[in-house]
XYZ file of C-alpha atoms in Angstrom:
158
model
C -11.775 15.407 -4.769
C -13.304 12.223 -3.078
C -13.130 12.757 0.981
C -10.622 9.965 2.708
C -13.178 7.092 4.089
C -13.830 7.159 7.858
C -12.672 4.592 9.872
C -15.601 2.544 9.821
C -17.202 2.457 6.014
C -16.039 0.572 3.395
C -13.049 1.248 1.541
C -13.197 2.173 -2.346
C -12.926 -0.613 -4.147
C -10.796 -0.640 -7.429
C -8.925 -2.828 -9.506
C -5.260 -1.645 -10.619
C -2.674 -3.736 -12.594
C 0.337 -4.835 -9.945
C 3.639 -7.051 -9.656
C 5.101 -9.175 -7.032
C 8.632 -10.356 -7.375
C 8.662 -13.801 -6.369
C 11.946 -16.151 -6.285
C 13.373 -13.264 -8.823
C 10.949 -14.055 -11.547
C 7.947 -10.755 -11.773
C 4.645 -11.968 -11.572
C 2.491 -9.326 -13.273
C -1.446 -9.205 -13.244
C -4.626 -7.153 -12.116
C -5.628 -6.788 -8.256
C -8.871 -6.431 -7.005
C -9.494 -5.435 -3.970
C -12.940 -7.202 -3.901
C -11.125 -10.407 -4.239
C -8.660 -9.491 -1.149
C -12.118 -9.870 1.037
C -11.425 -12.564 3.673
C -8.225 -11.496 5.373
C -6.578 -8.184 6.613
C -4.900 -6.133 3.809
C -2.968 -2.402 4.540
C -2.866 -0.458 1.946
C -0.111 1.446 1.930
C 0.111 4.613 -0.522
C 3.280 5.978 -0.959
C 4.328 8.894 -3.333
C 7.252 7.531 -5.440
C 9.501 4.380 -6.466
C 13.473 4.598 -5.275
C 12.618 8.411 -3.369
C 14.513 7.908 0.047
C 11.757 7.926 2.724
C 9.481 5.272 0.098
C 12.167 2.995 -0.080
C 12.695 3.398 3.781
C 9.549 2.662 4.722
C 8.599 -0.289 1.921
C 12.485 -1.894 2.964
C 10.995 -1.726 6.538
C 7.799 -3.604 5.821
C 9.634 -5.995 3.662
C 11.698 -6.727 6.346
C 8.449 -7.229 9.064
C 6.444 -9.259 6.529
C 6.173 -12.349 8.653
C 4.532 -10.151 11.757
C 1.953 -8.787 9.029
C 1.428 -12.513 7.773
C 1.570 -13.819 11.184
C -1.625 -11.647 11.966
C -3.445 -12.967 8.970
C -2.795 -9.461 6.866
C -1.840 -9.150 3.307
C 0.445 -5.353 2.303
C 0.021 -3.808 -0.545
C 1.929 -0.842 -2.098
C 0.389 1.513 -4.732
C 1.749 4.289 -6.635
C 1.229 6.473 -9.589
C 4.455 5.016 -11.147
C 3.816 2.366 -14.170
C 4.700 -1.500 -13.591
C 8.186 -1.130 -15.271
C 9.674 1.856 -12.512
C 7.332 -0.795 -9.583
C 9.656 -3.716 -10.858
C 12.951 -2.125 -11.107
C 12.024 -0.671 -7.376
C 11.427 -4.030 -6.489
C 14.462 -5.974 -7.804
C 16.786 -3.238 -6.457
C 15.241 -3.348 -3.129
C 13.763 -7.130 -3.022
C 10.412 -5.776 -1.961
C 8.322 -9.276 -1.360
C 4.963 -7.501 -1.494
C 2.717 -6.154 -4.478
C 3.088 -2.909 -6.294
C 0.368 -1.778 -7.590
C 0.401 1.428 -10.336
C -2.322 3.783 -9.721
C -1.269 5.819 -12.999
C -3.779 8.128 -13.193
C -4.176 8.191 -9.485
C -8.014 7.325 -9.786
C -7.911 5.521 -6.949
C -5.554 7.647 -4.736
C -8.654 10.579 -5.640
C -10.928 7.915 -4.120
C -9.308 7.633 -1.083
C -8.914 11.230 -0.923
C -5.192 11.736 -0.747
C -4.696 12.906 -4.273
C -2.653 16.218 -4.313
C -3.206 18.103 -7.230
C 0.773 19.128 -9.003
C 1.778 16.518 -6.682
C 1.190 13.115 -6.582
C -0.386 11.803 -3.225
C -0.225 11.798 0.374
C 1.938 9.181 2.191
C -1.119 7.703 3.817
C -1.902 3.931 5.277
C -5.186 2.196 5.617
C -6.007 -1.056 7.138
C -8.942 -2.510 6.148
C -11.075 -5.471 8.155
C -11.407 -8.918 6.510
C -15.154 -7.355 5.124
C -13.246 -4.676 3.414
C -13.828 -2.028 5.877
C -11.863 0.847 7.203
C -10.182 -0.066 10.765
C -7.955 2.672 11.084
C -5.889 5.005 9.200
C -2.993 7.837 8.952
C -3.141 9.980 6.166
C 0.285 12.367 6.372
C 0.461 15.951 5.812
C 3.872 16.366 5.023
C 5.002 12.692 4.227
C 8.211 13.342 5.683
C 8.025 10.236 7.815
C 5.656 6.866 7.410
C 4.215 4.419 10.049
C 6.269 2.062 11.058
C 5.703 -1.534 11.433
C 5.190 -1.536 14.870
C 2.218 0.734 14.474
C 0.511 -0.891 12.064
C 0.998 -4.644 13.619
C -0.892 -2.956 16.676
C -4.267 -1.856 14.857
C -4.106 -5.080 13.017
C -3.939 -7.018 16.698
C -6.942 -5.138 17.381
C -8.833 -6.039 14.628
């Protein structure tokens, strides 16, 4: 397995097929990170659509969404569930960010929070407008997430 990136390299980069519900119709297509070059982006890896601490923490960032766009930053989700389970997640919880499905978790192994048996670490990475790691959290346990507050904070300092 691929070794998280250090806080200060560049981040994988990948392209995985995503959604973003927006004004209730689901806007489907491929996102690049190459392309997301130019402006903040978090990544935020999280293990599974509708579990309870996922939709905790993806409600919560839904609900801060203007402090991440205020600072210039774009949120993405990813999981290794398939665009169908990411949409039904979203409508249910009116997530207003992208989902992306990481199906075979190739790119969770990049980033080196694949768990073999198990999915993937709860883990967040904010990336520079060059595509470089800033600063990251990459959870043992997953038990809990960082919370907006946190993550607003590293992109401030950016």
């Amino acid at each position: 397995m691929a070794k998280s990136p250090e806080v200060g390299t560049p981040a994988p980069d990948f392209t995985l097929p995503g959604l973003l519900l927006t004004e209730g119709s689901a806007e489907r297509r491929d996102y690049r990170l190459a392309e997301a070059q130019g402006s903040p982006l978090v990544l935020v890896f999280y293990p599974g659509d509708d579990t309870a601490v996922c939709t905790k923490q993806l409600c919560s960032y839904t609900s801060d969404l203007d402090r991440f766009k205020d600072l210039g930053a774009t949120v993405w989700g990813i999981s290794p569930q398939d665009l169908d389970s990411h949409e039904a997640f979203a409508r249910k919880h009116r997530l207003a960010f992208p989902l992306l499905a990481d199906t075979d978790r190739a790119v969770a192994k990049a980033f080196g929070i694949a768990v073999p048996g198990l999915g993937l670490r709860r883990s967040v990475f904010i990336l520079d407008a060059d595509g470089t790691v800033r600063w990251k959290h990459v959870a043992l346990a997953g038990l809990t997430f960082q919370h907006s507050d946190t993550l607003t904070a590293q992109l401030a300092a950016l």
